[in-house]
Coordinates of C-alpha atoms and ligand atoms in Angstrom, one line a residue:
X695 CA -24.9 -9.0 -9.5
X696 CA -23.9 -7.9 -6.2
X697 CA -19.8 -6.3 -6.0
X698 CA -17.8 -5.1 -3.3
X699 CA -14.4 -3.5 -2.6
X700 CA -12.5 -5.9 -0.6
X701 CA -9.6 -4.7 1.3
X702 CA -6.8 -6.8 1.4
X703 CA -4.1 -6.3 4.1
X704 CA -0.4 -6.6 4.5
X705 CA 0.6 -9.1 7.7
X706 CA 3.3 -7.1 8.9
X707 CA 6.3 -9.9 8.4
X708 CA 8.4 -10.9 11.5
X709 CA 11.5 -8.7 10.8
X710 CA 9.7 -5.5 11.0
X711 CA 12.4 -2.7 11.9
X712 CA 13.4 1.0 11.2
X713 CA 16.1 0.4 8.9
X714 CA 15.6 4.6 7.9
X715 CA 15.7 3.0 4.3
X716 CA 13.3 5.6 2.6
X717 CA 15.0 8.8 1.5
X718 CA 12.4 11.4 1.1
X719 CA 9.9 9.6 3.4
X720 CA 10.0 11.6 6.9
X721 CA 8.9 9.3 9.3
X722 CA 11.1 6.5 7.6
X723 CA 14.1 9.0 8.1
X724 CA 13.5 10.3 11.4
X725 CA 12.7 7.0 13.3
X726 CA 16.0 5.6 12.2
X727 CA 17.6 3.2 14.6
X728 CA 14.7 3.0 17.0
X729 CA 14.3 -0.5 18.2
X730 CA 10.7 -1.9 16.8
X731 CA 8.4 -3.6 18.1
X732 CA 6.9 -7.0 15.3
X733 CA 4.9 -8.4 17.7
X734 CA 2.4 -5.3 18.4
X735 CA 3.3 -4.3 14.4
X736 CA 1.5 -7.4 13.4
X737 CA -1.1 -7.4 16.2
X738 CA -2.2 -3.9 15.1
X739 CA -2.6 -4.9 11.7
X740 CA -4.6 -8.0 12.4
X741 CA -6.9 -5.7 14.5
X742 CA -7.6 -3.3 12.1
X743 CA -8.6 -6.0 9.5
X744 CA -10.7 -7.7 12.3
X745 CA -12.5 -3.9 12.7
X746 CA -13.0 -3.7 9.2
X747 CA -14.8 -7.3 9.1
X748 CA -17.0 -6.7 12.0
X749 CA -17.8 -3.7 10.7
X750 CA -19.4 -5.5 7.9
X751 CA -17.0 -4.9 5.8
X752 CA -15.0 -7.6 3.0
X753 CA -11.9 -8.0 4.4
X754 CA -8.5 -10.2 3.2
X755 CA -5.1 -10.9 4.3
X756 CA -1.5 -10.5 1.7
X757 CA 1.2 -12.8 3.2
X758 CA 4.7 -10.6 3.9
X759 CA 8.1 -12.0 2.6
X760 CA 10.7 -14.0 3.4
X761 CA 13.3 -11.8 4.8
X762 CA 16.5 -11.4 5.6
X763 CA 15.9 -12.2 1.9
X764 CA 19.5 -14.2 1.7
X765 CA 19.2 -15.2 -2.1
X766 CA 19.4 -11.0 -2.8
X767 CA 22.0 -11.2 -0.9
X768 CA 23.6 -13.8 -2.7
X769 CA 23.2 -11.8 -5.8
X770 CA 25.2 -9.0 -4.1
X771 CA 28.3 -11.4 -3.7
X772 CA 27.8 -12.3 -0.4
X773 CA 28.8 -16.5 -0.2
X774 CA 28.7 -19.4 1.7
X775 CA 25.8 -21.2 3.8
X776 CA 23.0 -19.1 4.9
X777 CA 24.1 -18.3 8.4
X778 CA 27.5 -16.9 6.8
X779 CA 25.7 -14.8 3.9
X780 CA 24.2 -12.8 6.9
X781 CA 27.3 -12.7 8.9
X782 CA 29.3 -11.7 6.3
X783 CA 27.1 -8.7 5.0
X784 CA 26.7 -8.0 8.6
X785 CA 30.3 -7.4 8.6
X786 CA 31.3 -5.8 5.3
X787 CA 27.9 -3.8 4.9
X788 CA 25.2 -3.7 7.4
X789 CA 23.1 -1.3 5.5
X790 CA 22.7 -3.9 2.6
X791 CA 21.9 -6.7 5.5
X792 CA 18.9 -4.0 7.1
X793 CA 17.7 -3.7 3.4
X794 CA 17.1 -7.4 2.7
X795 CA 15.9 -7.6 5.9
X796 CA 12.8 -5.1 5.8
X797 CA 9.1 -5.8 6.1
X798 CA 8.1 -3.3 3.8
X799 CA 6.2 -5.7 1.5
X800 CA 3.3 -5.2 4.4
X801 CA 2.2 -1.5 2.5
X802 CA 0.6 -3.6 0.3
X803 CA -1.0 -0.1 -1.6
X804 CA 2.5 -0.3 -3.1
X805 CA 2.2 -4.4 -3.9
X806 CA 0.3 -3.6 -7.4
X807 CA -1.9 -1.5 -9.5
X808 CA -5.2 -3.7 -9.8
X809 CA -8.5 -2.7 -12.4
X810 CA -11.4 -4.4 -11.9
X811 CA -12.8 -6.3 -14.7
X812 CA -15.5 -3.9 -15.5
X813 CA -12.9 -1.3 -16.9
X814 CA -10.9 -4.0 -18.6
X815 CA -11.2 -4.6 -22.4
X816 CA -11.0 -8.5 -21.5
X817 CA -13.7 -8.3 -19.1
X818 CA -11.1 -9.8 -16.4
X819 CA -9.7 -8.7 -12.9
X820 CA -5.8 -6.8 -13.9
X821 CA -2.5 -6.7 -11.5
X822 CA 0.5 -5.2 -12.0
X823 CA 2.8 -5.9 -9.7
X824 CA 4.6 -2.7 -8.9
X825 CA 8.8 -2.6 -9.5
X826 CA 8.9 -0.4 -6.5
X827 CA 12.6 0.6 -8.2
X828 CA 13.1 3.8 -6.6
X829 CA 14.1 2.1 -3.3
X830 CA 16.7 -1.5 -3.1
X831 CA 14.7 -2.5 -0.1
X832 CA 11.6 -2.5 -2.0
X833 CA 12.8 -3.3 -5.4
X834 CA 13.3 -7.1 -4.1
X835 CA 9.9 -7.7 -3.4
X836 CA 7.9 -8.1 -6.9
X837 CA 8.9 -11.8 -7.4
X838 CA 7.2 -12.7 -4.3
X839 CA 4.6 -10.6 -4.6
X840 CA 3.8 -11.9 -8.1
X841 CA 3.8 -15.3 -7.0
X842 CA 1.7 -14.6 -3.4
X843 CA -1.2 -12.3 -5.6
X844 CA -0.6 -15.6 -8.5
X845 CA -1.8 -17.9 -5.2
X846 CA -4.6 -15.5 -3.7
X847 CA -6.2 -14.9 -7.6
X848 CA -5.7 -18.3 -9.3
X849 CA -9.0 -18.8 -11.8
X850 CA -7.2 -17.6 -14.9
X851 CA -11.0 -17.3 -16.3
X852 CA -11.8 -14.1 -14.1
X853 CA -7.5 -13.3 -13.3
X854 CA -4.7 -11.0 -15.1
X855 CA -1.2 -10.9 -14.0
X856 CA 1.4 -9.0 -15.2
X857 CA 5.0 -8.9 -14.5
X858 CA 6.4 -5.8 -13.2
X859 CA 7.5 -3.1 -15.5
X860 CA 11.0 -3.1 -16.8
X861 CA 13.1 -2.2 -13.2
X862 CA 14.8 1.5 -14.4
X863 CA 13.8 4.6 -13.0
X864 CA 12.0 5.8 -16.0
X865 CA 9.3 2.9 -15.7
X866 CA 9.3 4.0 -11.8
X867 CA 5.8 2.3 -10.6
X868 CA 5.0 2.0 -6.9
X869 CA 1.3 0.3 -7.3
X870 CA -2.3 1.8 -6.3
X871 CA -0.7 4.0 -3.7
X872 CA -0.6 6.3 -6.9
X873 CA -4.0 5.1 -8.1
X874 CA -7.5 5.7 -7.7
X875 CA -10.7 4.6 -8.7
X876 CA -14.0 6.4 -9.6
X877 CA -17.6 4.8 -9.9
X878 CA -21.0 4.8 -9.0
X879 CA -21.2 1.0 -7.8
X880 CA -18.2 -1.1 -7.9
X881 CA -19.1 -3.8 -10.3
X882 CA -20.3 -0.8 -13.1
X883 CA -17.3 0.5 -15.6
X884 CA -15.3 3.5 -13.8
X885 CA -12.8 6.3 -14.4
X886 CA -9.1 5.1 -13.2
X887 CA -7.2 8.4 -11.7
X888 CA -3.4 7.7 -12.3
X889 CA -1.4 10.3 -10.6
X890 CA 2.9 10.5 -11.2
X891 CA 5.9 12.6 -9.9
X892 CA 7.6 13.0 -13.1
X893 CA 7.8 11.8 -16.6
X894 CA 10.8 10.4 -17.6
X895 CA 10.6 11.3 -21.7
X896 CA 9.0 14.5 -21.7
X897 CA 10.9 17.6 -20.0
X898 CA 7.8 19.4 -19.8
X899 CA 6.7 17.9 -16.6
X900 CA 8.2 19.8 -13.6
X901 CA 10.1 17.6 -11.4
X902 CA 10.8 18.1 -7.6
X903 CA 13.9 19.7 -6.5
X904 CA 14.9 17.5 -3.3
X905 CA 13.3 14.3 -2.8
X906 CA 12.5 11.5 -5.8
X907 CA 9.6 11.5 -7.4
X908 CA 8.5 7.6 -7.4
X909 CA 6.3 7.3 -9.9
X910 CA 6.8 8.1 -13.6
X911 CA 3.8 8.8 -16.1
X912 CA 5.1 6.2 -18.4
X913 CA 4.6 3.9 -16.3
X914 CA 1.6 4.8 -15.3
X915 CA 0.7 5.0 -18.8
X916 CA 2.3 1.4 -19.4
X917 CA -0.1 -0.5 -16.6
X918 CA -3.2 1.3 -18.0
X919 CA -2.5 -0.8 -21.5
X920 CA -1.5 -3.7 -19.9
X921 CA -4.9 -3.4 -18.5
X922 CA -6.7 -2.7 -21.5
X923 CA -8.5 0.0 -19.9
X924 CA -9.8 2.7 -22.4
X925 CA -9.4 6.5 -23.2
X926 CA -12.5 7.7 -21.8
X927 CA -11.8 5.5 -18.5
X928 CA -8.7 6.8 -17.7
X929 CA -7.4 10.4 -15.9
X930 CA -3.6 11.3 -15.5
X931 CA -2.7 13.9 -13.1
X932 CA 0.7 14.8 -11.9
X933 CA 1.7 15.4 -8.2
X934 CA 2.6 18.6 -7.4
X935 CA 6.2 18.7 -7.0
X936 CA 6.4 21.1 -4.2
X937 CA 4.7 18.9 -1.6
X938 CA 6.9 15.9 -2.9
X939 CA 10.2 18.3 -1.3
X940 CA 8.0 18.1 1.6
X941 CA 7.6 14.4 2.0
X942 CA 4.6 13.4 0.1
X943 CA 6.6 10.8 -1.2
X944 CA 3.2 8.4 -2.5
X945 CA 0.1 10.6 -3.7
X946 CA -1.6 8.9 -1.0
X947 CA 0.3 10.6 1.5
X948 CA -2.6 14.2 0.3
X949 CA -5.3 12.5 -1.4
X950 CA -8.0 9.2 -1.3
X951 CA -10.8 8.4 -3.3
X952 CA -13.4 6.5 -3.4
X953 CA -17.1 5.8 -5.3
X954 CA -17.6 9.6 -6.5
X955 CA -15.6 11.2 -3.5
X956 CA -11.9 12.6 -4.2
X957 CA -11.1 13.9 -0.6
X958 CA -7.5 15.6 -1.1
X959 CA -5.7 18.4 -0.4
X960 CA -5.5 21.6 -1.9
X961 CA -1.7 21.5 -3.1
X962 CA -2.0 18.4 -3.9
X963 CA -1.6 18.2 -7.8
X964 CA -0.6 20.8 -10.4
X965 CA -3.4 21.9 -12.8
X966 CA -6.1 20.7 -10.7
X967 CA -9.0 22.8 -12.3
X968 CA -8.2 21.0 -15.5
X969 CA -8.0 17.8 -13.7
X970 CA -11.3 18.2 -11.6
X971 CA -13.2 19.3 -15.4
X972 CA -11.6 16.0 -16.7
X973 CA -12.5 13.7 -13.7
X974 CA -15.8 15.1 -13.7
X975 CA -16.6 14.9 -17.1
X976 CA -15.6 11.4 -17.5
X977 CA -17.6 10.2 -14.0
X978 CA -20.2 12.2 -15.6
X979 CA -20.1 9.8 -18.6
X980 CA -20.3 6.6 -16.7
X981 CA -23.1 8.0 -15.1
X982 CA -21.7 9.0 -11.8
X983 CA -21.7 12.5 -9.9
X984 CA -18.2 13.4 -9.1
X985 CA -18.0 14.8 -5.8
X986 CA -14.4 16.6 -4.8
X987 CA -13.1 17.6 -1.3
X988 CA -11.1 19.7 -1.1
X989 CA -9.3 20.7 2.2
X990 CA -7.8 24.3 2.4
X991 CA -3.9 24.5 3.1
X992 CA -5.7 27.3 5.6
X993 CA -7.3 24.6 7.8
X994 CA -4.8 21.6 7.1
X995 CA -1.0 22.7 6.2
X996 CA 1.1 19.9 4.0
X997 CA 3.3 19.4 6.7
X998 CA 0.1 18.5 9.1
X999 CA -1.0 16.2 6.3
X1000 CA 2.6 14.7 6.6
X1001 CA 3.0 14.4 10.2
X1002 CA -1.1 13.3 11.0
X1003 CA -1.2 10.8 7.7
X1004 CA -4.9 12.5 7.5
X1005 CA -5.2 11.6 3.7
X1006 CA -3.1 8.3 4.1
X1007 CA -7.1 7.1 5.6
X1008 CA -9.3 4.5 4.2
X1009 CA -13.0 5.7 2.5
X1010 CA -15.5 3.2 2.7
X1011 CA -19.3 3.4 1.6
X1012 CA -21.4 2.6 4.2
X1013 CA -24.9 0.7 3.2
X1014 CA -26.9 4.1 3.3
X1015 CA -24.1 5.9 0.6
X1016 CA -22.5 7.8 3.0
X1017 CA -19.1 7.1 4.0
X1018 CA -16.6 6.5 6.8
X1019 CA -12.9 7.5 7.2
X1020 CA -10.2 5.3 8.6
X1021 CA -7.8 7.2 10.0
X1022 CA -4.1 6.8 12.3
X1023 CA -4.0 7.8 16.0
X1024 CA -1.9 10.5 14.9
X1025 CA -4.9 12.7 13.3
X1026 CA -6.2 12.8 16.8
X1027 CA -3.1 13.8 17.8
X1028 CA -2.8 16.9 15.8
X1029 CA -5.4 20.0 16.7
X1030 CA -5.8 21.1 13.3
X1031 CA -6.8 18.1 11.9
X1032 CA -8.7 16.5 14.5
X1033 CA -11.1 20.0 14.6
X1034 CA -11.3 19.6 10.5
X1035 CA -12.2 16.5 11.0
X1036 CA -15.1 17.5 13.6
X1037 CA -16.0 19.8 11.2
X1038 CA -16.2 17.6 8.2
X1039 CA -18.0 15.1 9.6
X1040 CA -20.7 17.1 11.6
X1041 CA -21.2 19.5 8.0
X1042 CA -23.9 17.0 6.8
X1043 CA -21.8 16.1 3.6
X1044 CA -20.9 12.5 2.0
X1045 CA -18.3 12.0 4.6
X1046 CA -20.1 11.1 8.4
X1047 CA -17.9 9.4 10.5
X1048 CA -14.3 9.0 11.7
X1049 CA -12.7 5.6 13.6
X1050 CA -9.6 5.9 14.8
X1051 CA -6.9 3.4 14.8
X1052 CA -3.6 2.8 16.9
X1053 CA -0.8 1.9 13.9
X1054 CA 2.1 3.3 15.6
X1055 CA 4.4 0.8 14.5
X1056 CA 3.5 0.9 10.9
X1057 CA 3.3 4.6 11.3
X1058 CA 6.9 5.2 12.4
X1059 CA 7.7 3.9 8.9
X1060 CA 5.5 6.3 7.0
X1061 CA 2.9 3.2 6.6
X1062 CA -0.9 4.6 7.7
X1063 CA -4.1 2.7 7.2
X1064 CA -4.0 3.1 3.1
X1065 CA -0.5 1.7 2.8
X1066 CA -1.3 -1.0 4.8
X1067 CA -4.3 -2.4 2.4
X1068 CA -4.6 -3.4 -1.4
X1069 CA -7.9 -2.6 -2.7
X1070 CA -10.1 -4.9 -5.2
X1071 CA -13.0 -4.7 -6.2
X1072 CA -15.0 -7.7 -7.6
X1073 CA -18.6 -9.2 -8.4
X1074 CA -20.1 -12.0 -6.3
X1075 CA -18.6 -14.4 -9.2
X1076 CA -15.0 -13.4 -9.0
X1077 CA -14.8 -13.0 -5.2
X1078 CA -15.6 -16.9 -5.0
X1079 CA -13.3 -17.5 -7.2
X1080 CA -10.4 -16.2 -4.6
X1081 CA -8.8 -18.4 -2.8
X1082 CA -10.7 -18.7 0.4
X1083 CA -7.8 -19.1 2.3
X1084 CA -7.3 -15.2 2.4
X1085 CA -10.0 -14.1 3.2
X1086 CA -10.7 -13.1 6.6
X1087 CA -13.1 -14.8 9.0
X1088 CA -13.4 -14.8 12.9
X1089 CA -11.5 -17.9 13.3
X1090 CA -9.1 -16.9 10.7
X1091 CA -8.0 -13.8 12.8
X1092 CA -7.9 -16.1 16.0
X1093 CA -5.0 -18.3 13.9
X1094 CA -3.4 -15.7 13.1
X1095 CA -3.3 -13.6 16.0
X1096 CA -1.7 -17.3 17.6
X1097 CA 0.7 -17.3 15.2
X1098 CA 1.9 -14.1 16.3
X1099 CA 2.2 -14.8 19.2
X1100 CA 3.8 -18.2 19.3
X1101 CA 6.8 -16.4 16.2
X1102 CA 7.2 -13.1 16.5
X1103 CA 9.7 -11.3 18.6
X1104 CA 8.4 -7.9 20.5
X1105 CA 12.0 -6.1 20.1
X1106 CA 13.4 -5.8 17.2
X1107 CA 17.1 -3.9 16.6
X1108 CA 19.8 -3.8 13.8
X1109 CA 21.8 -6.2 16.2
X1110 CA 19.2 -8.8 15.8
X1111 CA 19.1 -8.9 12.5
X1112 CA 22.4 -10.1 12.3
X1113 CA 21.7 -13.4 13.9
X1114 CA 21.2 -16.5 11.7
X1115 CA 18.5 -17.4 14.1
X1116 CA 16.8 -15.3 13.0
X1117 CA 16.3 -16.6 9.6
X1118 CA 15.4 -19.8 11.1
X1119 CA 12.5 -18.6 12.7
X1120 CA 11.4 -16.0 9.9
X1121 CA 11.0 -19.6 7.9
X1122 CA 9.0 -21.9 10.3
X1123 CA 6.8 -18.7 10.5
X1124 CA 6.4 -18.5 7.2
X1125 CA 6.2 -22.1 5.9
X1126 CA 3.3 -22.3 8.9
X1127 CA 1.5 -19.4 7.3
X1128 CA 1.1 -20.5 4.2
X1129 CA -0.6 -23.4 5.4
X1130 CA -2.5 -21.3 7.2
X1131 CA -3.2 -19.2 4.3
X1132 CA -3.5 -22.1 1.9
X1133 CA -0.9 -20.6 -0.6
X1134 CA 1.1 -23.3 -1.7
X1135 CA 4.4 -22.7 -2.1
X1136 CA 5.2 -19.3 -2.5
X1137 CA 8.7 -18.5 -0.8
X1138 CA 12.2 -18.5 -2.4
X1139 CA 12.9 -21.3 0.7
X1140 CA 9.9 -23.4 -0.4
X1141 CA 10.6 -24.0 -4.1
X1142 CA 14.3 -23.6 -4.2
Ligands
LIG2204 O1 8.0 2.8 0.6 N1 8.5 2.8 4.1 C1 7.6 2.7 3.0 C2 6.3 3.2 3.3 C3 5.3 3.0 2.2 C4 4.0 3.6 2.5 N2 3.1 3.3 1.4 C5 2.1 4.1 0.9 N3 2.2 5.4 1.1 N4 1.3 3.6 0.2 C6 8.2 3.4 1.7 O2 8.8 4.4 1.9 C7 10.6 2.4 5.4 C8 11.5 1.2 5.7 C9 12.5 1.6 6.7 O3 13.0 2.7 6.7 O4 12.8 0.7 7.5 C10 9.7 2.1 4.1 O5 10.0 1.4 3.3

């Protein structure tokens, strides 16, 4: 049977702004205050995913949220009718009005950890949605995202959800932006690579000094049983905690895999010979050829990695087996990486080609072409069984791109979040989409 990785992609919402909300995450820090742009956020998007589909590639869409997410900020005290929730926490404590008011559900890597069904003891398709509890602003958005992925993979026959891990810091989980997967076709049994910051119970694990580490190995450890996924399918590795000070704040920020290819960079993890003998072995025993590259801090510096987003690419197999990196505007921009990446791809190995795509406004947020997508891969079976809604087709992305248009605003600052217009729009926009979309009712406005 035929299977595929389809990449499904976050719509960047309507209230996309830099609300510098992510400590740890430098672009997120340092673009601060800048007035956004939604309009070109979500157009950008929409033409990526549109690329990706002409390209020949299986391409879907994740709805964003409903935000300024006023029943969160009911739950912080804040009273009264809508309009006066958001004037009053405008007033007594903006920073908690630009949190429930982010678009950060569109780095959909971080939506959920997801196994396909042939590494699963139950033979089905796994999500967790991710707690995302290191951040407020991103903490808020599993409910939604549970019920959106609930719409989008309905058939309980070939669908797992689970609920997100307990919301403490120790169960930490931030979704596949901390997860990889191995194989030598997509619809044959792979290795799952989990990768964490820190473990919260054992004090063995070196943690990082300055900025959070995310992602705990317990919970890592806790979605690989709530997937059923097995001992010889599964690799841990921890993040090194140096480049975490220096703003790798996802593992995806230094490393990407994909079929048998682990392109990362060299101070990536901690113990990596152990973990490249471990990875290896085990692709080895589902009959694969592991296949690592590595790129030398001497050609690429973490900091370059940071700035360019060069890991933070997609890796897709093209038809012939070799493959093709996605990457942001901003790996043109730096010399270093752009002449590794001449190199790489005129060296004759696995990866050929390089596209380049203009993300800027995702970017400024510390979201590059990886953030931005949720990877699954299913069998010819399961994929009909998504709802078709989702997935993307030529007229699909002509709706879409219309309904950008016709809602979205092309200026976005922390003023304009305070008006209760806002909200109004955010919610025609959203209830249209789901028809769009063909999600049902999926928004706390819709079933409340
Ligand atoms: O969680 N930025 C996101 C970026 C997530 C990137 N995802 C992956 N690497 N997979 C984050 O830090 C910034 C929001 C703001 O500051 O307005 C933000 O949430």
């Amino acid at each position: 049977m035929k299977s595929y990785e389809v990449n499904f992609d976050g719509l960047v919402g309507p209230t996309h702004n830099y609300g510098g909300l992510s400590y740890g995450n430098v672009a997120s820090q340092s673009n601060s205050q800048q007035s956004s742009n939604p309009k070109e956020a979500a157009l950008q998007g929409l033409a990526k995913m549109k690329a990706l589909m002409d390209m020949g590639f299986q391409q879907g869409v994740l709805a964003p949220q409903e935000r300024p997410d006023v029943a969160a900020l009911r739950r912080l005290g804040f009273a009264g009718s809508d309009a006066q929730v958001i004037q009053r926490a405008a007033k007594e404590a903006m920073p908690l009005l630009v949190a429930s008011c982010s678009a950060s559900s569109m780095w959909v890597a971080n939506a959920a950890t997801v196994s396909p069904s042939a590494d699963t003891a139950d033979g089905r398709v796994h999500f967790t949605a991710a707690n995302l509890n290191c951040k407020y602003h991103r903490s808020i958005e599993h409910p939604t995202t549970s019920r959106v992925l609930g719409a989008m993979f309905a058939d309980q026959q070939h669908f797992a959800h689970h609920a997100a891990l307990p919301a403490v810091a120790q169960f930490g989980d931030e979704g596949a932006a901390n997860h990889t997967r191995f194989c030598r076709a997509y619809g044959e049994a792979g290795v799952e690579f989990f990768v964490f910051g820190r473990s919260a119970f054992d004090s063995r694990y070196p943690s990082p000094q300055k900025y959070p580490a995310r992602q705990t190995l317990e919970a890592s450890r806790a979605v690989a049983r709530l997937h059923g996924l097995s001992e010889e399918g599964v690799v841990y590795a921890q993040q090194n905690p140096a480049v975490i000070d220096q703003g790798v704040f996802h593992n995806d920020v230094i490393a990407v895999g994909n079929g048998e290819v682990l392109f990362y960079h060299e101070d990536a993890f901690l113990d990596t010979d152990r973990m490249l003998a471990e990875l290896s072995n085990k692709i080895a025993k589902v009959g694969g050829k592991f296949q690592p590259v590595c790129v030398p801090r001497s050609a690429v510096t973490v900091d370059d990695a940071v700035r360019s987003y060069l890991f933070n690419s997609q890796l897709l197999s093209r038809a012939d087996g070799s493959m093709l990196l996605i990457v942001p505007e901003e790996c043109r921009g730096n010399e270093r990486v752009w002449n590794y990446l001449q190199g790489l791809t005129g060296s004759g190995g696995v990866i050929r080609e390089v596209k380049v795509f203009d993300l800027k406004q995702s970017m400024q947020n510390g979201g590059g072409p990886a953030c931005l997508r949720l990877r699954v891969a299913l069998n010819e079976t399961e994929l009909a069984a998504v709802n078709p809604g989702v997935i993307m087709t030529a007229p699909l992305y002509e709706s879409l791109t219309q309904w950008v248009e016709r809602h979205y605003r092309d200026r976005m600052t922390e003023n304009d979040l305070a008006d209760p217009q806002l909200l109004l729009e955010c919610r025609s926009a959203l209830d249209e989409l789901t028809q769009i979309l063909k999600l049902g009712a999926v928004y706390p406005f819709q079933i409340n």
